[in-house]
């Protein structure tokens, strides 16, 4: 009855990979949002049989990061001179809904900054364009799947606290919860200060330096 | 029975976020039109499962602002050198119809000018390309939802006054109504003279200055 | 039973807005074709839930104006350095058919020349690419709606004269009819020599001057 | 029972307009292929509710003219620096099939060369990319419609001669037939040596001269 | 019962036209793949109501020729500075399947090199991207149609030899068969060393010379 | 009952061709992923009636190679100045699913590096964007088909080892299995150090050298 191939939490040595939580007709599962950057022209590619709502979440997450690039320490030339690909395995399983919003946003923030993702963290929550985190469904099933997979910390919307409170305590022993309102809190918790080992070195066309000036 | 996650009015500290009113099969609700700007090439992105009519409203609002940029104090290089994203949470709820026209227009005007949106104001009304405000349906349900959410002022088309007159006075105590004909009146009421705290500083390519001359 | 919100004729102070006549399942109505220009790259945007035939009418009208720009006193750099938006309220009402052809063409001619549209004029008729005006249906219902709305002059194809002759004279007292063959006649009747108050001042890139020479 | 508005042959004073023959469920009719050129970038616009086969005919005709531009006396900069629009009234009547191929090709050749179209000529026939003329159906109905409309000369594929031979002679008295194999013959018959009165004067960017050299 | 208009083999005086073999519900027929080149930007246009598989064959054939341009004596600037159109008459007959692969490839090779196509040759076979020729169906019907049309030589995949062996010898008297494995063999057989009379003279932008250097 | 034309393993003299394994309703079969490069602008073309999931696999493989170009010895100017075509014969057979992921990735790596593909190797496995190899279905049928076709080595995901363990040993005598976790292992096994005979010599625009600098 499993839909995603039974995944365990994996190591956090790669930038741009973040663990999310999915809720399918057969229960909860963890999933991975994977991102990659390559030299290009700012194109966004989405794969993994993502539905329309999930694609819009990715676009919203990217717009948020673009509009807050300075505050988040992202070189905004990346948006012009690199292409971003977001993939969610398993490639043949259709996926949809807004609940991967914060996972996709965190994965993008990691690949753009090359900062490490905290170990054994998973998350689920919708984002809005101004950076609010909104509650999502299927919390109980998702939490149980996360625990099975070895996750130690879970990030959720504050409005999902009531769903956690209804779960029998012994099922969630050893898992810490972070209840958040805003995307900034998610990034603070999930992204480490240090860069990954062997981070990507970005390069840009010469003429792209200082090509804009304040009006 | 709720469709949007029960929202209360939120603070107006962010440019480009305006409160609208929706009318669904289960009653009225408030909704938020969120906008963001990021360096780009004038691309418009719409998300939040918006239907065709609502997308056309956004395009009409943007064309109105472009054609009146000078009068509204908008630097028209923004339309060429920044990308605009409009998102309407909740991301998985399909939305359609023309009644968010003035809300989208006001949100765009705020993000382009970085002017603050007046506190506790909500609005509903169709726009036309020449800046007329047209009446919309579901007024009674929308007004009650606005009051529940803590809204103090509501902007409506003059032709919707008859709908307000039919509502029992005690239900709308403490809410002020503005009945308008034109988009200019909406902006006058809803946008404050002052900019938001920590406004975006726009920058443009050097060559974009004075690149046009009068024929 | 009304489909368009009951409209009366409105003033002609704005360039690019022309009154047309629609024929729906519930009778005739007036409608407004609205246009706007903003700095851009020659893009054409159509909104108002226009069907395929109506969109093709708009494209045909635009091609006609482009190919006759010199004769009509239109600066052809407008087609390269401005974007044109055509909107037909009400935004949620689907509209189709070729009968708004001359209305759209006149609205475009007005916005491109900034010439005033004659007061209290309405029109209905298909156009062809070489500038012929062709007859359309629903004349009786359209005429009655125009009269109700305060219209004083109506422009029609010569081949629609027989439809007018069948209407009881007392219903159309006080309305003058212009029967035409060609688009030039429509523009002669409907556009005034004078520009609107406060006309748009167009500007163009420096390099666009004299950039073409005769072969 | 008529589908196209009853048309009579019209004068040939305009470049780019050629009379074709259509065969509908209610009999034969004449139709007009109209073309226009305006400064642009080589875009092709098709309107008049043309079906896929008819659109492909237009594209094939255009490719033929492009590949034979020198031989036909067409300045090939027109294909880069002008936009071509092809419209077939009536705008709301769906049309399809390959039989307007030679009509569209002749109309394009006329607008590109500004040569006059011979008076009172109509034509019907499929074209291929190498310039063959192929037979089409509905010949009898088309011929009768052409005669009713005042047409004096008709151009057809040689393989359609058998269809003409089956028509009672008295029905086609006063109509001359040209049976052809190749597009060159069509143009020889239908296009006059002289240009239209007041022909378009084409202009091109300075840099477009001599920009190619033989390899 | 015929679907294509009964065609006989035609002369080979034109570059870029090659005879193929089709198998329809009513038997075999010959068809012509026609190609044309005109100054442009490397665009590929396909017409003749071609289905998806047939369009992919054309794209595969073109990629093969591009990747082998040097070996085949094709100036690779043609791919950047000319547009290619491929048309398969009759224009209204839907066509699909991979069996025109070698025919399309040969037609393209002829137009790009301006080499003559051998007289009275027809062919049928799928191609792959690395230049293999693969077997196709309907061989018996196709061969009989080719003979009826006056074809003297037929090119087929080696794996189709068994289909030929099953045909009664007297039906195929006077027709020579070439059984091939690879596209190179097809071109060797079907393309003559000599150019067509009056070949196209290609020209290119000055700056396109030597614009690439080996890395 | 065969769907793909019965293929035997073919020689490995060509860069960019890799043998995969397909599982259809009628059993297992080998298939070939073919790639070609030609001068262009970085366009990706996919053919062979590939379904959406398979197209996404190709895009994911390409993004992986782009983001790891340096480590894999791929000149990243290839992604900008060459077009890549991926074709999977037979052209008329619809194909879908993620299991050709590692085959497509290996074929691309071979064409980009011009390295030879190891002789008599086949493979099946899904890839993810960070380079994981994931298990796929139909292993037993695929293995038997590979053996029939003369394959000597097969690359599979470690998680597919259990499927191999269930196959009767005598059926797989003479076939070596490689069980892998990561794409790097696949490339190490399947790509030889040596280039193909007569490798492509890549060339690039002069200005593309050193056009980027580290930020
Ligand atoms: Ca799983
Ligand atoms: Ca899908
Ligand atoms: Ca709610
Ligand atoms: Ca949708
Ligand atoms: Ca009305
Ligand atoms: Ca629609
Ligand atoms: Ca008619
Ligand atoms: Ca249509
Ligand atoms: Ca035939
Ligand atoms: Ca079709
Ligand atoms: Ca097979
Ligand atoms: Ca398909």
Short mmCIF file of N, CA and C in Angstrom, two decimals, chain B residues 16-113:
data_model
loop_
_atom_site.label_atom_id
_atom_site.label_comp_id
_atom_site.label_asym_id
_atom_site.label_seq_id
_atom_site.Cartn_x
_atom_site.Cartn_y
_atom_site.Cartn_z
N UNK B 16 1.52 46.64 -0.38
CA UNK B 16 1.06 45.71 -1.41
C UNK B 16 0.10 44.64 -0.93
N UNK B 17 -0.40 44.74 0.29
CA UNK B 17 -1.38 43.76 0.77
C UNK B 17 -2.68 44.49 1.09
N UNK B 18 -3.78 44.08 0.47
CA UNK B 18 -5.05 44.76 0.67
C UNK B 18 -6.13 43.72 0.95
N UNK B 19 -7.09 44.10 1.80
CA UNK B 19 -8.15 43.19 2.20
C UNK B 19 -9.34 43.31 1.26
N UNK B 20 -9.77 42.18 0.71
CA UNK B 20 -10.96 42.14 -0.13
C UNK B 20 -12.05 41.32 0.53
N UNK B 21 -13.14 41.19 -0.18
CA UNK B 21 -14.29 40.47 0.35
C UNK B 21 -14.76 39.44 -0.67
N UNK B 22 -14.90 38.20 -0.22
CA UNK B 22 -15.32 37.14 -1.13
C UNK B 22 -16.67 36.60 -0.73
N UNK B 23 -17.36 36.08 -1.71
CA UNK B 23 -18.69 35.54 -1.49
C UNK B 23 -18.69 34.14 -2.06
N UNK B 24 -18.74 33.16 -1.16
CA UNK B 24 -18.68 31.77 -1.60
C UNK B 24 -20.00 31.09 -1.29
N UNK B 25 -20.09 29.86 -1.65
CA UNK B 25 -21.33 29.11 -1.43
C UNK B 25 -21.64 28.97 0.06
N UNK B 26 -20.66 29.21 0.91
CA UNK B 26 -20.92 29.06 2.34
C UNK B 26 -20.93 30.39 3.07
N UNK B 27 -21.07 31.50 2.34
CA UNK B 27 -21.17 32.79 2.99
C UNK B 27 -20.07 33.73 2.56
N UNK B 28 -19.96 34.87 3.27
CA UNK B 28 -18.93 35.84 2.95
C UNK B 28 -17.66 35.56 3.73
N UNK B 29 -16.55 36.05 3.22
CA UNK B 29 -15.28 35.93 3.92
C UNK B 29 -14.38 37.09 3.48
N UNK B 30 -13.40 37.40 4.31
CA UNK B 30 -12.41 38.34 3.82
C UNK B 30 -11.30 37.54 3.14
N UNK B 31 -10.66 38.20 2.22
CA UNK B 31 -9.48 37.58 1.60
C UNK B 31 -8.41 38.66 1.47
N UNK B 32 -7.18 38.21 1.24
CA UNK B 32 -6.09 39.15 1.10
C UNK B 32 -5.51 39.06 -0.30
N UNK B 33 -5.35 40.21 -0.94
CA UNK B 33 -4.59 40.26 -2.19
C UNK B 33 -3.18 40.67 -1.81
N UNK B 34 -2.24 39.79 -2.11
CA UNK B 34 -0.84 40.04 -1.80
C UNK B 34 -0.07 40.31 -3.08
N UNK B 35 0.85 41.26 -3.04
CA UNK B 35 1.68 41.53 -4.22
C UNK B 35 3.15 41.56 -3.82
N UNK B 36 4.01 41.25 -4.75
CA UNK B 36 5.45 41.44 -4.50
C UNK B 36 6.12 41.90 -5.78
N UNK B 37 7.19 42.64 -5.62
CA UNK B 37 8.00 43.10 -6.74
C UNK B 37 9.41 42.55 -6.59
N UNK B 38 9.99 42.12 -7.70
CA UNK B 38 11.40 41.75 -7.65
C UNK B 38 12.04 42.14 -8.98
N UNK B 39 13.35 42.36 -8.97
CA UNK B 39 14.05 42.77 -10.19
C UNK B 39 13.72 41.78 -11.31
N UNK B 40 13.44 42.29 -12.49
CA UNK B 40 13.07 41.39 -13.58
C UNK B 40 12.88 42.15 -14.86
N UNK B 41 11.89 41.72 -15.63
CA UNK B 41 11.69 42.29 -16.97
C UNK B 41 10.24 42.66 -17.24
N UNK B 42 9.48 42.94 -16.17
CA UNK B 42 8.10 43.34 -16.40
C UNK B 42 7.12 42.19 -16.51
N UNK B 43 7.50 41.02 -16.00
CA UNK B 43 6.61 39.87 -16.06
C UNK B 43 5.53 39.96 -14.99
N UNK B 44 4.33 39.51 -15.28
CA UNK B 44 3.23 39.43 -14.32
C UNK B 44 2.95 37.97 -14.00
N UNK B 45 3.01 37.61 -12.72
CA UNK B 45 2.68 36.25 -12.29
C UNK B 45 1.45 36.30 -11.39
N UNK B 46 0.50 35.42 -11.67
CA UNK B 46 -0.73 35.35 -10.87
C UNK B 46 -0.81 33.97 -10.25
N UNK B 47 -1.12 33.89 -8.95
CA UNK B 47 -1.28 32.58 -8.34
C UNK B 47 -2.40 32.61 -7.31
N UNK B 48 -2.80 31.44 -6.88
CA UNK B 48 -3.89 31.30 -5.93
C UNK B 48 -5.13 30.70 -6.60
N UNK B 49 -4.88 29.95 -7.70
CA UNK B 49 -5.99 29.29 -8.40
C UNK B 49 -7.04 30.30 -8.86
N UNK B 50 -6.57 31.36 -9.50
CA UNK B 50 -7.46 32.41 -10.00
C UNK B 50 -8.07 32.00 -11.32
N UNK B 51 -9.37 32.23 -11.47
CA UNK B 51 -10.05 31.94 -12.72
C UNK B 51 -9.78 33.01 -13.76
N UNK B 52 -10.31 32.76 -14.96
CA UNK B 52 -10.03 33.63 -16.10
C UNK B 52 -10.51 35.07 -15.90
N UNK B 53 -11.69 35.21 -15.34
CA UNK B 53 -12.23 36.56 -15.15
C UNK B 53 -11.38 37.32 -14.15
N UNK B 54 -10.96 36.65 -13.11
CA UNK B 54 -10.15 37.31 -12.08
C UNK B 54 -8.76 37.66 -12.65
N UNK B 55 -8.22 36.79 -13.47
CA UNK B 55 -6.94 37.12 -14.12
C UNK B 55 -7.09 38.34 -15.03
N UNK B 56 -8.21 38.40 -15.75
CA UNK B 56 -8.42 39.57 -16.61
C UNK B 56 -8.58 40.84 -15.78
N UNK B 57 -9.19 40.73 -14.59
CA UNK B 57 -9.27 41.89 -13.69
C UNK B 57 -7.88 42.38 -13.33
N UNK B 58 -6.99 41.44 -13.03
CA UNK B 58 -5.63 41.83 -12.67
C UNK B 58 -4.93 42.53 -13.83
N UNK B 59 -5.12 41.99 -15.03
CA UNK B 59 -4.49 42.61 -16.20
C UNK B 59 -5.07 43.99 -16.47
N UNK B 60 -6.36 44.13 -16.27
CA UNK B 60 -7.00 45.43 -16.47
C UNK B 60 -6.51 46.44 -15.44
N UNK B 61 -6.40 46.01 -14.19
CA UNK B 61 -5.90 46.89 -13.14
C UNK B 61 -4.47 47.35 -13.47
N UNK B 62 -3.65 46.41 -13.92
CA UNK B 62 -2.26 46.76 -14.23
C UNK B 62 -2.20 47.74 -15.40
N UNK B 63 -3.00 47.49 -16.45
CA UNK B 63 -3.00 48.42 -17.58
C UNK B 63 -3.45 49.82 -17.14
N UNK B 64 -4.44 49.86 -16.26
CA UNK B 64 -4.89 51.16 -15.76
C UNK B 64 -3.74 51.90 -15.08
N UNK B 65 -3.04 51.20 -14.20
CA UNK B 65 -1.94 51.84 -13.47
C UNK B 65 -0.81 52.26 -14.41
N UNK B 66 -0.53 51.43 -15.41
CA UNK B 66 0.52 51.80 -16.37
C UNK B 66 0.14 53.07 -17.14
N UNK B 67 -1.11 53.13 -17.56
CA UNK B 67 -1.50 54.27 -18.39
C UNK B 67 -1.64 55.56 -17.57
N UNK B 68 -1.76 55.43 -16.25
CA UNK B 68 -1.91 56.60 -15.37
C UNK B 68 -0.70 56.76 -14.45
N UNK B 69 0.43 56.13 -14.81
CA UNK B 69 1.57 56.09 -13.89
C UNK B 69 1.98 57.49 -13.43
N UNK B 70 2.09 58.42 -14.36
CA UNK B 70 2.54 59.75 -13.99
C UNK B 70 1.63 60.38 -12.95
N UNK B 71 0.32 60.34 -13.22
CA UNK B 71 -0.63 60.97 -12.30
C UNK B 71 -0.62 60.32 -10.93
N UNK B 72 -0.29 59.04 -10.88
CA UNK B 72 -0.34 58.31 -9.62
C UNK B 72 1.02 58.27 -8.92
N UNK B 73 2.01 58.95 -9.51
CA UNK B 73 3.32 58.98 -8.86
C UNK B 73 4.06 57.65 -8.89
N UNK B 74 3.82 56.87 -9.95
CA UNK B 74 4.52 55.59 -10.09
C UNK B 74 5.63 55.74 -11.12
N UNK B 75 6.84 55.31 -10.75
CA UNK B 75 7.97 55.35 -11.69
C UNK B 75 7.73 54.29 -12.75
N UNK B 76 7.55 54.69 -14.01
CA UNK B 76 7.12 53.69 -14.99
C UNK B 76 8.24 52.74 -15.42
N UNK B 77 9.46 52.98 -14.94
CA UNK B 77 10.50 51.99 -15.20
C UNK B 77 10.25 50.70 -14.42
N UNK B 78 9.44 50.80 -13.36
CA UNK B 78 9.07 49.59 -12.61
C UNK B 78 8.42 48.55 -13.51
N UNK B 79 7.67 49.02 -14.51
CA UNK B 79 6.95 48.08 -15.38
C UNK B 79 7.89 47.33 -16.32
N UNK B 80 9.08 47.87 -16.50
CA UNK B 80 10.06 47.24 -17.40
C UNK B 80 11.12 46.46 -16.65
N UNK B 81 11.47 46.93 -15.46
CA UNK B 81 12.66 46.37 -14.79
C UNK B 81 12.34 45.65 -13.49
N UNK B 82 11.07 45.45 -13.22
CA UNK B 82 10.68 44.64 -12.07
C UNK B 82 9.60 43.66 -12.51
N UNK B 83 9.52 42.53 -11.84
CA UNK B 83 8.43 41.57 -12.06
C UNK B 83 7.42 41.71 -10.93
N UNK B 84 6.16 41.60 -11.26
CA UNK B 84 5.08 41.72 -10.28
C UNK B 84 4.42 40.36 -10.11
N UNK B 85 4.25 39.96 -8.87
CA UNK B 85 3.54 38.72 -8.56
C UNK B 85 2.31 39.09 -7.71
N UNK B 86 1.17 38.54 -8.08
CA UNK B 86 -0.06 38.73 -7.29
C UNK B 86 -0.53 37.37 -6.83
N UNK B 87 -0.71 37.22 -5.55
CA UNK B 87 -1.14 35.95 -4.97
C UNK B 87 -2.35 36.21 -4.08
N UNK B 88 -3.30 35.29 -4.16
CA UNK B 88 -4.46 35.39 -3.27
C UNK B 88 -4.56 34.08 -2.50
N UNK B 89 -4.16 34.07 -1.22
CA UNK B 89 -4.36 32.86 -0.41
C UNK B 89 -5.87 32.65 -0.20
N UNK B 90 -6.34 31.43 0.13
CA UNK B 90 -5.57 30.24 0.32
C UNK B 90 -5.26 29.62 -1.04
N UNK B 91 -4.05 29.08 -1.18
CA UNK B 91 -3.53 28.66 -2.46
C UNK B 91 -4.29 27.54 -3.15
N UNK B 92 -5.05 26.77 -2.41
CA UNK B 92 -5.74 25.63 -3.02
C UNK B 92 -7.20 25.91 -3.33
N UNK B 93 -7.70 27.10 -2.96
CA UNK B 93 -9.11 27.42 -3.15
C UNK B 93 -9.29 28.14 -4.48
N UNK B 94 -10.04 27.56 -5.44
CA UNK B 94 -10.29 28.27 -6.69
C UNK B 94 -11.09 29.54 -6.44
N UNK B 95 -10.72 30.61 -7.13
CA UNK B 95 -11.40 31.91 -6.96
C UNK B 95 -11.65 32.48 -8.34
N UNK B 96 -12.76 33.16 -8.49
CA UNK B 96 -13.02 33.79 -9.78
C UNK B 96 -13.96 34.96 -9.62
N UNK B 97 -14.25 35.64 -10.70
CA UNK B 97 -15.16 36.77 -10.70
C UNK B 97 -14.43 38.08 -10.71
N UNK B 98 -15.17 39.16 -11.06
CA UNK B 98 -14.54 40.47 -11.21
C UNK B 98 -14.49 41.31 -9.93
N UNK B 99 -15.02 40.81 -8.81
CA UNK B 99 -15.24 41.71 -7.67
C UNK B 99 -13.98 42.04 -6.91
N UNK B 100 -12.87 41.37 -7.18
CA UNK B 100 -11.61 41.75 -6.52
C UNK B 100 -10.88 42.83 -7.31
N UNK B 101 -11.52 43.37 -8.35
CA UNK B 101 -10.84 44.36 -9.20
C UNK B 101 -10.23 45.51 -8.44
N UNK B 102 -11.03 46.19 -7.60
CA UNK B 102 -10.47 47.36 -6.92
C UNK B 102 -9.46 46.95 -5.85
N UNK B 103 -9.63 45.76 -5.30
CA UNK B 103 -8.67 45.28 -4.29
C UNK B 103 -7.31 45.03 -4.94
N UNK B 104 -7.32 44.37 -6.07
CA UNK B 104 -6.06 44.11 -6.77
C UNK B 104 -5.41 45.41 -7.22
N UNK B 105 -6.22 46.32 -7.74
CA UNK B 105 -5.67 47.59 -8.19
C UNK B 105 -5.02 48.35 -7.03
N UNK B 106 -5.68 48.36 -5.88
CA UNK B 106 -5.13 49.07 -4.73
C UNK B 106 -3.85 48.41 -4.22
N UNK B 107 -3.84 47.09 -4.22
CA UNK B 107 -2.63 46.39 -3.78
C UNK B 107 -1.45 46.71 -4.70
N UNK B 108 -1.71 46.70 -6.00
CA UNK B 108 -0.64 47.05 -6.95
C UNK B 108 -0.18 48.49 -6.76
N UNK B 109 -1.14 49.41 -6.60
CA UNK B 109 -0.76 50.82 -6.41
C UNK B 109 0.10 50.97 -5.17
N UNK B 110 -0.21 50.22 -4.12
CA UNK B 110 0.58 50.29 -2.89
C UNK B 110 1.99 49.76 -3.08
N UNK B 111 2.13 48.63 -3.75
CA UNK B 111 3.48 48.08 -3.90
C UNK B 111 4.31 48.95 -4.83
N UNK B 112 3.68 49.55 -5.86
CA UNK B 112 4.45 50.38 -6.80
C UNK B 112 4.87 51.71 -6.16
N UNK B 113 4.05 52.23 -5.25
CA UNK B 113 4.39 53.51 -4.61
C UNK B 113 4.99 53.32 -3.23
#
